[in-house]
mmCIF file of C-alpha atoms in Angstrom:
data_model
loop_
_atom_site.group_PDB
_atom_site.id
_atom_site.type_symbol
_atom_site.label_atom_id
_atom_site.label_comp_id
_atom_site.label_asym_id
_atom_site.label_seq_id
_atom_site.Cartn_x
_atom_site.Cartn_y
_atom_site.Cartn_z
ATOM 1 C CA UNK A 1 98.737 80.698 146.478
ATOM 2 C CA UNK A 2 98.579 81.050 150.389
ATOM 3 C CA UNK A 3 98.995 77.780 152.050
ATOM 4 C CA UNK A 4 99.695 79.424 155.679
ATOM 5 C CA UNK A 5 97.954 77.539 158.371
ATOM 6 C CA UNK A 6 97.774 78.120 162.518
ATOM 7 C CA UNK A 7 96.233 76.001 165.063
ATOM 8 C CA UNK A 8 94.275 78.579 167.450
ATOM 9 C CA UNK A 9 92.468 81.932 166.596
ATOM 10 C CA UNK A 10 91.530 83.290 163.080
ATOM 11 C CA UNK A 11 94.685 84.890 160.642
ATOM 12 C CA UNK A 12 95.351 87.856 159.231
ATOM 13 C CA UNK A 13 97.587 88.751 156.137
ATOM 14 C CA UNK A 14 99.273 91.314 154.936
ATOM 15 C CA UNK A 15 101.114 91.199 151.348
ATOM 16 C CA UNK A 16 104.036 93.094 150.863
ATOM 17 C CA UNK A 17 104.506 92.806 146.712
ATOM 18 C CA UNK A 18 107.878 94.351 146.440
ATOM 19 C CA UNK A 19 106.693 97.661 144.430
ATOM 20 C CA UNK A 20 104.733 99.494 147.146
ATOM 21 C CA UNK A 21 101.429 98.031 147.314
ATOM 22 C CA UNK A 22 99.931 96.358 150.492
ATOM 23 C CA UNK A 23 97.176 93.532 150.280
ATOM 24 C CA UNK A 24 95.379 92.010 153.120
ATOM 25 C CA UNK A 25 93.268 88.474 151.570
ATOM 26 C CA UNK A 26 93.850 85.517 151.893
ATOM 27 C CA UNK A 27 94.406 84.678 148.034
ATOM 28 C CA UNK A 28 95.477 87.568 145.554
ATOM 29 C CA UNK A 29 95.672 88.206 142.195
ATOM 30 C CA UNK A 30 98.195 91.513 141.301
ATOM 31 C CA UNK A 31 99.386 92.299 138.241
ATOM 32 C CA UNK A 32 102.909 94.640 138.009
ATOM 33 C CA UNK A 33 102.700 98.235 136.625
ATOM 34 C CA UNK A 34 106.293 97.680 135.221
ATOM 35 C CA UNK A 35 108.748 94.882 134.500
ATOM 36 C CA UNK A 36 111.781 94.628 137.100
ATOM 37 C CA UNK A 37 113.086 91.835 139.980
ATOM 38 C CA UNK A 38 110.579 91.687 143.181
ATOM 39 C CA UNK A 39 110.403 90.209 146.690
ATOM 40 C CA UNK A 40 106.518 88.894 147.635
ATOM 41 C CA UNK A 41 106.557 88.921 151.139
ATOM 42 C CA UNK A 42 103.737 86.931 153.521
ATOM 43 C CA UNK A 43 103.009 88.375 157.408
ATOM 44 C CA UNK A 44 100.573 86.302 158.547
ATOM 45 C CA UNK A 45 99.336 86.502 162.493
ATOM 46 C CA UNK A 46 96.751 84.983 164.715
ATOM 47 C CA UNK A 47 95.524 86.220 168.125
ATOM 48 C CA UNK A 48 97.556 89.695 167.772
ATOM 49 C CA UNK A 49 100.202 87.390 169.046
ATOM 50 C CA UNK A 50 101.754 84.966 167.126
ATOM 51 C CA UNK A 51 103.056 85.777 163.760
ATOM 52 C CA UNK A 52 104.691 84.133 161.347
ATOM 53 C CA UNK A 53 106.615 85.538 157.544
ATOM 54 C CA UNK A 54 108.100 84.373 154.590
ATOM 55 C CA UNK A 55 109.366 85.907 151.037
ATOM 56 C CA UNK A 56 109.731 84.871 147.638
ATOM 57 C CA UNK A 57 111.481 86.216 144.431
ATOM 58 C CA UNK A 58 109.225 87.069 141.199
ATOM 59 C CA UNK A 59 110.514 88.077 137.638
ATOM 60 C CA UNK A 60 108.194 90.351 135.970
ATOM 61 C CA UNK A 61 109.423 90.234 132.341
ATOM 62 C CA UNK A 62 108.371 93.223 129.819
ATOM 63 C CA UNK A 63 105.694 92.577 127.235
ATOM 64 C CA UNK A 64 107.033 93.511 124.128
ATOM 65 C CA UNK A 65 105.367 97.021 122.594
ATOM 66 C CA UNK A 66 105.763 97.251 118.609
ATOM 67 C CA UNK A 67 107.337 100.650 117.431
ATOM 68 C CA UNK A 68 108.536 101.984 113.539
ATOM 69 C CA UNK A 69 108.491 104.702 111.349
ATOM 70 C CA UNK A 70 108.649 104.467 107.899
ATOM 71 C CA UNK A 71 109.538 107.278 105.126
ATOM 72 C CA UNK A 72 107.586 108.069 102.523
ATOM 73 C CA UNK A 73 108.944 106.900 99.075
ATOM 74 C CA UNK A 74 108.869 107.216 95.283
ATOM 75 C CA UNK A 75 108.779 104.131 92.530
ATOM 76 C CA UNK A 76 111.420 101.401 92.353
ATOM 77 C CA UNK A 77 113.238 103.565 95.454
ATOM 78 C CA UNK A 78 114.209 101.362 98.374
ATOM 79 C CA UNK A 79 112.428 102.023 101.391
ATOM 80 C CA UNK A 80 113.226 100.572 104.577
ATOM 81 C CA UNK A 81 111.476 100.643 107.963
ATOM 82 C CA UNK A 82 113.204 101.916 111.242
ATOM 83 C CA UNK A 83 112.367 99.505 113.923
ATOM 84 C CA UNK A 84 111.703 101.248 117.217
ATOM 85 C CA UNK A 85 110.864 98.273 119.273
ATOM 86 C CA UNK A 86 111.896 98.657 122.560
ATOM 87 C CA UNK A 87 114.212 96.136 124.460
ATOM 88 C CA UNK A 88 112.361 93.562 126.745
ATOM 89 C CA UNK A 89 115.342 93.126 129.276
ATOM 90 C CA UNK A 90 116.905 90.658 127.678
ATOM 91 C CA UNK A 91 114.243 88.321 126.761
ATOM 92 C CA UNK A 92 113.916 87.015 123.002
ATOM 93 C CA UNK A 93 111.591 89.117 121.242
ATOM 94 C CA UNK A 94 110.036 88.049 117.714
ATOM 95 C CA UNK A 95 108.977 90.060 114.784
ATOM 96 C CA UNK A 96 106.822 89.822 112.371
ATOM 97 C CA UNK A 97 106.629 92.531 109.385
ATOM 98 C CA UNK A 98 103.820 92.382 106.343
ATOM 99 C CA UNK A 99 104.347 95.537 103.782
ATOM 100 C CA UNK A 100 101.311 94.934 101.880
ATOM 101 C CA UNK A 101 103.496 94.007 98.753
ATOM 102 C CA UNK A 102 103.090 90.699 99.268
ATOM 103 C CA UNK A 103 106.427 90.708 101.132
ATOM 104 C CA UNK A 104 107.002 89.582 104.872
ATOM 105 C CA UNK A 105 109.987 89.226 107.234
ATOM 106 C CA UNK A 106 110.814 87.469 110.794
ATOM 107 C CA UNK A 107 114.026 90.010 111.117
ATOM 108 C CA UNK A 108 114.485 92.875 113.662
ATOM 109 C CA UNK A 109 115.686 95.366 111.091
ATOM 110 C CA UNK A 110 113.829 93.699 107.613
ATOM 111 C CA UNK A 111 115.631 94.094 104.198
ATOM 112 C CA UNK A 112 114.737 97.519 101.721
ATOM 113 C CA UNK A 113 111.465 97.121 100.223
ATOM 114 C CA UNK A 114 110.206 98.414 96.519
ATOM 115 C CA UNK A 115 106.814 99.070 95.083
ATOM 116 C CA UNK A 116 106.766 99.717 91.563
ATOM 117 C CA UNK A 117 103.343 101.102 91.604
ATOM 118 C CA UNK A 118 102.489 104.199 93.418
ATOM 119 C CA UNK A 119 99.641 104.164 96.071
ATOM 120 C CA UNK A 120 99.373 104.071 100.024
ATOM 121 C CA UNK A 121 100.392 100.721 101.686
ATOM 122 C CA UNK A 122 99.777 99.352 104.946
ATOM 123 C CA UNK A 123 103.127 98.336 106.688
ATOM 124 C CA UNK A 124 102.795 96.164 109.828
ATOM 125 C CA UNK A 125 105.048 95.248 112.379
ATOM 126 C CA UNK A 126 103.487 92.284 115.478
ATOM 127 C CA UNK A 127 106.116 91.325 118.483
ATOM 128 C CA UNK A 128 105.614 89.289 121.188
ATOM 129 C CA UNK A 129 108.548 87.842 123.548
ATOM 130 C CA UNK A 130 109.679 84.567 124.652
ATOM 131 C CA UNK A 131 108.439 84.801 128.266
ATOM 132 C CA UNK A 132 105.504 87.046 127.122
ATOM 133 C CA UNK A 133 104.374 85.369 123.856
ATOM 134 C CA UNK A 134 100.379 86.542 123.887
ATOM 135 C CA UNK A 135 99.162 88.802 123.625
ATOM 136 C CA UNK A 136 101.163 89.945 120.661
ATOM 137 C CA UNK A 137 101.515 93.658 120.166
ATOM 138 C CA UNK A 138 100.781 95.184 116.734
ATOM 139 C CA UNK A 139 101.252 98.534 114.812
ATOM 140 C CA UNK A 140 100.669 99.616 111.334
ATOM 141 C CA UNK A 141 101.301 102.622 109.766
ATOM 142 C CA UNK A 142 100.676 103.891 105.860
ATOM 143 C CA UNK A 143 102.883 104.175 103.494
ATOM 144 C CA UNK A 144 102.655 106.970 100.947
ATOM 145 C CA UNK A 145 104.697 106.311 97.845
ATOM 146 C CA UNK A 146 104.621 108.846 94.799
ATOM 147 C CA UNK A 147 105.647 108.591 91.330
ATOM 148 C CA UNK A 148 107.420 110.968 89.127
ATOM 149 C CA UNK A 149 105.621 113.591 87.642
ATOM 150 C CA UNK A 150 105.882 113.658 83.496
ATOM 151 C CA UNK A 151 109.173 115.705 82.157
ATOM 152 C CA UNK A 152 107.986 119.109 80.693
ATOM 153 C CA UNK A 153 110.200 120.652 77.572
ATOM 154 C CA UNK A 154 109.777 124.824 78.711
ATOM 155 C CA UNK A 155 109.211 127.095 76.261
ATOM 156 C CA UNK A 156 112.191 128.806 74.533
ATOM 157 C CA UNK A 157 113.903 131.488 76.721
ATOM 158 C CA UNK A 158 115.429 134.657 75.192
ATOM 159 C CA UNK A 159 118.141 136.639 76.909
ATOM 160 C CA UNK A 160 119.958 139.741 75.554
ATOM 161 C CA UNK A 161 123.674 139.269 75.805
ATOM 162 C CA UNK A 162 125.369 139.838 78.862
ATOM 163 C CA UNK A 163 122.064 141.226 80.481
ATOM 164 C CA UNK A 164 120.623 139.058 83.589
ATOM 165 C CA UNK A 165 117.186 136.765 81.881
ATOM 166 C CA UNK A 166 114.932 135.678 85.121
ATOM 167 C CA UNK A 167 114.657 131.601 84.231
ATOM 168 C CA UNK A 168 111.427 129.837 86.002
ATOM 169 C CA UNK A 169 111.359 125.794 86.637
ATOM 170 C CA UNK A 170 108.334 123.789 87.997
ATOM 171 C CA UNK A 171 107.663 124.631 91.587
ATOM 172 C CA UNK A 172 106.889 120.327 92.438
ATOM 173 C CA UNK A 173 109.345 119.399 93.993
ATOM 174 C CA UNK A 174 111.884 119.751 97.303
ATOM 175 C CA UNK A 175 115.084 120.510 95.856
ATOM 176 C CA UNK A 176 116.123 121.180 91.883
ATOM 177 C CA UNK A 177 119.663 121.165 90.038
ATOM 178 C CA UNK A 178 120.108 122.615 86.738
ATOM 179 C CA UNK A 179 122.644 121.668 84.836
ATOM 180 C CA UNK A 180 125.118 122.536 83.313
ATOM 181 C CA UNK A 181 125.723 125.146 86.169
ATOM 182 C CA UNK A 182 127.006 127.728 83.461
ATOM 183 C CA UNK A 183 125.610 130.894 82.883
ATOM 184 C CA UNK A 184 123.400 131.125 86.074
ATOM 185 C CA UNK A 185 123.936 132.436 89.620
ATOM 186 C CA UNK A 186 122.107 129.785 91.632
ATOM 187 C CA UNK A 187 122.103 126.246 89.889
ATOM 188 C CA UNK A 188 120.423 124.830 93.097
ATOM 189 C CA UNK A 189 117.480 127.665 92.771
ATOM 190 C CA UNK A 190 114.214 127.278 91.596
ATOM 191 C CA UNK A 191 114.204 131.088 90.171
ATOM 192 C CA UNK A 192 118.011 130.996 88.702
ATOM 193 C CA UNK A 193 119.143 134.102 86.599
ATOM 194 C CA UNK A 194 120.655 133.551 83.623
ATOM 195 C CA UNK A 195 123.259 136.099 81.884
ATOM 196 C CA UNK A 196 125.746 135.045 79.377
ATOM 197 C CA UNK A 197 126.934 135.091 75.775
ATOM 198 C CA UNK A 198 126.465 131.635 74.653
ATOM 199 C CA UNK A 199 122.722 130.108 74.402
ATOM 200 C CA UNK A 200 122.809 126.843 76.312
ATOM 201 C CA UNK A 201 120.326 124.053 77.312
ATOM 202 C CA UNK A 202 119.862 122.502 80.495
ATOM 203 C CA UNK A 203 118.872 119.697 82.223
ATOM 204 C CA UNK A 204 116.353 120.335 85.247
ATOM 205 C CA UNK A 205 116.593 117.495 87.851
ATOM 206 C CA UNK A 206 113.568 118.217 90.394
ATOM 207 C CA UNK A 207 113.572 115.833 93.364
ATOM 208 C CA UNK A 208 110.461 115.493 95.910
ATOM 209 C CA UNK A 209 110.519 114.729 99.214
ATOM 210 C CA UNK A 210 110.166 111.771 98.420
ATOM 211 C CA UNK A 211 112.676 110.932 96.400
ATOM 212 C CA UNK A 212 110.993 111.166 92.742
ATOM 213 C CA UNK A 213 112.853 112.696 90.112
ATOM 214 C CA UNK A 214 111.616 114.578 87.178
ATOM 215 C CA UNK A 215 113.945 116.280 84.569
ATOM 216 C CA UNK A 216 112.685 119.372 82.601
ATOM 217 C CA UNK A 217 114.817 120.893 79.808
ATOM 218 C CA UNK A 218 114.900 124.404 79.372
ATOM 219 C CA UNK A 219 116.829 126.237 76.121
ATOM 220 C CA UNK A 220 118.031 129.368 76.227
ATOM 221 C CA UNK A 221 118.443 131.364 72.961
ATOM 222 C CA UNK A 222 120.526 134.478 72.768
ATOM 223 C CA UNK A 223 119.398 137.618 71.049
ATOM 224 C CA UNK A 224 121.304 140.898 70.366
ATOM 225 C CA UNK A 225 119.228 143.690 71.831
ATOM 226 C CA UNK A 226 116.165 144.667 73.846
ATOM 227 C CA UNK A 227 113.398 144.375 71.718
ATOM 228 C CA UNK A 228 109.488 144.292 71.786
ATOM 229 C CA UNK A 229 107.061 143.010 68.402
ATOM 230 C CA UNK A 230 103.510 142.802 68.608
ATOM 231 C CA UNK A 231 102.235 140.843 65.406
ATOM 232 C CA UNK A 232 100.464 142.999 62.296
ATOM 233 C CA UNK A 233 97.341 140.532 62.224
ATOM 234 C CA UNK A 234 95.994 137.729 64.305
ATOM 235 C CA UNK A 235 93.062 135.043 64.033
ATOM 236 C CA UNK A 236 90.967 134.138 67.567
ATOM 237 C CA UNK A 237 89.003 131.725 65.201
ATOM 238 C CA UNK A 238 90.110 128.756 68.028
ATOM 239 C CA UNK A 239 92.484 126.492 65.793
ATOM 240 C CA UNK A 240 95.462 126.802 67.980
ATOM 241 C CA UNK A 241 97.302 129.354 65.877
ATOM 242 C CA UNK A 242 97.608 132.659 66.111
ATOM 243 C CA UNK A 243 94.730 132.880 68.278
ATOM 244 C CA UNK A 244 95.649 135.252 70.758
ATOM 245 C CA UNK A 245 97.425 139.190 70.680
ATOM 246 C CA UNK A 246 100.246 139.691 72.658
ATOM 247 C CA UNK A 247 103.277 140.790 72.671
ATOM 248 C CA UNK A 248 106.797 139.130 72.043
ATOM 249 C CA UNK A 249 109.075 140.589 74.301
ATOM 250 C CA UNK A 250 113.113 140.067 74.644
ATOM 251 C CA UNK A 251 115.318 140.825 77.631
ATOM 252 C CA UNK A 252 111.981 142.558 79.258
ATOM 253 C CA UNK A 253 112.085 142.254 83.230
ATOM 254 C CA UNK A 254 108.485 143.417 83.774
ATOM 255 C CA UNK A 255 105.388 144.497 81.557
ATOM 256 C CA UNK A 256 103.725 147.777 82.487
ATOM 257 C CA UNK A 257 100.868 147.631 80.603
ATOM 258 C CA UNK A 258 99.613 146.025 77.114
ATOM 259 C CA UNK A 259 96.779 147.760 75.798
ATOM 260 C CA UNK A 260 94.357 147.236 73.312
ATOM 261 C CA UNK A 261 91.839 149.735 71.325
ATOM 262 C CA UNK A 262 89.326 150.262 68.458
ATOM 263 C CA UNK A 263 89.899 152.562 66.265
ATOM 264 C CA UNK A 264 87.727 154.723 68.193
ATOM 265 C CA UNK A 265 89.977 154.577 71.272
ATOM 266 C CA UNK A 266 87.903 152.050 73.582
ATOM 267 C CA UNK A 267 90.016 150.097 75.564
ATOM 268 C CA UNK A 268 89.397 146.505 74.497
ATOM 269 C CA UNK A 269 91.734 144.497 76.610
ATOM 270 C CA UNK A 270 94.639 145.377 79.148
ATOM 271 C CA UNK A 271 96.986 143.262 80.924
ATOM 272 C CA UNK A 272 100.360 143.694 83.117
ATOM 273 C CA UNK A 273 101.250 139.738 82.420
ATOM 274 C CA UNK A 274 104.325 138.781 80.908
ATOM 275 C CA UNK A 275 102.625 136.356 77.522
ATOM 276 C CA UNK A 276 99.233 136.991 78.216
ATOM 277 C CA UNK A 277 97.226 138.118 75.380
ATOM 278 C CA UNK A 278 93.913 139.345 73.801
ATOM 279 C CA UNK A 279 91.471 136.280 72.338
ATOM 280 C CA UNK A 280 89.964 138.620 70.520
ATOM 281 C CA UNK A 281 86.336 139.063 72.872
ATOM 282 C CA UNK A 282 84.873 142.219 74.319
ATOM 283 C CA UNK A 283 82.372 142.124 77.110
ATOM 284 C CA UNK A 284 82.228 138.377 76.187
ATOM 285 C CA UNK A 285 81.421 138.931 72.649
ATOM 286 C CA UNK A 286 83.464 138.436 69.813
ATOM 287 C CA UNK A 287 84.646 141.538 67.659
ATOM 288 C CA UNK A 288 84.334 141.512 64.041
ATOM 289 C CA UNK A 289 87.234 142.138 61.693
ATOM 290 C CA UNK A 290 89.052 145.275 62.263
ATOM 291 C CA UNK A 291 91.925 147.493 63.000
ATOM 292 C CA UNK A 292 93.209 148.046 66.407
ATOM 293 C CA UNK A 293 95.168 149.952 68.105
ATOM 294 C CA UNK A 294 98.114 149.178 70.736
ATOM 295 C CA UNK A 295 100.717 150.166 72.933
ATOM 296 C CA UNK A 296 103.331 148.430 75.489
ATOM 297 C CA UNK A 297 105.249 149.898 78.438
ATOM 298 C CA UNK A 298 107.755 147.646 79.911
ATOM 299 C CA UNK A 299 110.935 147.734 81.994
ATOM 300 C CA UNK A 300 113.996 146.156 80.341
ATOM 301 C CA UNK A 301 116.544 144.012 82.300
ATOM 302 C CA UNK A 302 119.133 146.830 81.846
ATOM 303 C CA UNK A 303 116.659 149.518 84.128
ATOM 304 C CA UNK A 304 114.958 151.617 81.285
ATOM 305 C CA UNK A 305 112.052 151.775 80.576
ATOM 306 C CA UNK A 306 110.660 150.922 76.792
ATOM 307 C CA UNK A 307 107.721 151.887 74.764
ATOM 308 C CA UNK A 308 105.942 150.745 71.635
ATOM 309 C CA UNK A 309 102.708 151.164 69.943
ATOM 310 C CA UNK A 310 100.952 150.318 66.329
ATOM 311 C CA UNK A 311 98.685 148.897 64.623
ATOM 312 C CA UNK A 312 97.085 144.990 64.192
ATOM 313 C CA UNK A 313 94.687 143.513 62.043
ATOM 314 C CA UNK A 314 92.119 141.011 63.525
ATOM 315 C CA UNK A 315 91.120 138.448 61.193
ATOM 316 C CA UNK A 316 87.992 136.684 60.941
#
């Protein structure tokens, strides 16, 4: 507030406010760019000849400017925000944290929270400082948290002794363990080869990146030789057994070709899929009872390459 006065001619001012800027009325109104220690100073002068100054200190404090990140997290796995909130040159700040839980907290660095149920959450974090107390300064960010996916039992595995068996796990997660670590080259692999002489089941610990855990179990049965069987008869009649033709394969790295004919050598059905079979359809339409015809080429784990063929039965 300018309270300057003169007795003879009219005044002129010039504002000096510490930072750079230059003002020239009477009265002002400024507002600072950036907190920090400043000088005001007043020139004031009348008839070009007299002229007159003073100075004063200002403290501009800094408004407090909310800042966190948050992880995302799994079920009944602590989860705690990092507070980012900036420092307001020494003046008190205060906080003020909801976690849509239900849960709040007045503390700069809040205790671990848990959800039990999975869903996104809206975390919120409000400041405002001692000197600067309104407005107050709020963020809020979402907060994904995941459950564990349902354990899976894997099919049974067979590997021919002392030949390598390629093992598969669930591709849901970050990082995996199997364990025990016997037996396979890569415990910590998603795609671990097996080779051994003694069957063995693990335990398959697959962790997301967000910290869920879901543990498989995969057995792995031993078998003597390299060996292919294709069943003598099957039934696609749709009750879940026996419905489909394929063939069985042990210590087989990769399948060739499964083939399928009538007896008058039309190809019903071919695949190259390791446990994919026939349903027992042609061109969409069911075949009637018959005899048919098959063969297999595959490559064996040990580099050779085996071939079988006969005969199957399908069963109305």
């Amino acid at each position: 507030t300018n309270t300057s006065t003169n007795l003879v001619g009219t005044m002129s001012y010039r504002w000096d406010m510490g930072d750079g800027t230059i003002l020239n009325t009477r009265d002002i109104t400024y507002s600072y760019k950036k907190a920090g220690n400043f000088f005001i100073k007043l020139v004031v002068s009348s008839i070009g000849i007299c002229a007159d100054s003073t100075s004063i200190p200002v403290n501009i404090y800094q408004n407090a400017i909310a800042a966190f990140d948050i992880e995302a997290t799994c079920i009944d796995i602590p989860v705690a925000p990092i507070n980012n909130t900036a420092d307001t040159l020494g003046s008190t700040v205060f906080y003020t944290w909801t976690f849509g839980n239900g849960q709040t907290s007045s503390l700069r660095n809040p205790p671990a929270q848990v959800y039990s149920r999975k869903g996104v959450y809206n975390v919120s974090l409000s400041v405002s400082s001692l000197q600067c107390p309104a407005p107050a300064h709020i963020i809020t960010r979402s907060l994904q948290v995941d459950q564990p996916k349902p354990a899976v039992n894997y099919p049974v595995e067979f590997a021919v002794l002392n030949l390598p068996l390629d093992l598969h796990a669930r591709t849901i997660g970050e990082t995996i363990l199997w364990s025990p670590a016997v037996n396979l080259d890569n415990a910590a692999s998603f795609n671990p080869v097996f080779k051994g002489i003694t069957e063995q089941l693990y335990i398959i610990d697959i962790k997301t990146k967000t910290g869920c855990v879901t543990t498989d179990t995969q057995m792995v049965k031993l078998v003597k030789s390299i060996e292919i069987y294709v069943p003598t008869a099957f039934t696609p009649d749709g009750d879940g057994k026996n419905d489909v033709l394929r063939p069985v394969m042990f210590g087989i790295k990769q399948l060739h070709y499964f083939r399928v004919f009538n007896r008058w050598g039309q190809l019903f059905y071919e695949t190259q899929t390791i446990k994919q079979g026939w349903n027992g359809r042609f061109k969409n339409t069911q075949q009637e009872m018959q005899t048919l015809v098959w063969v297999v080429e595959a490559l064996g784990v040990d580099g050779k390459i085996y071939t079988k063929k006969g005969t199957t039965v399908l069963i109305r």
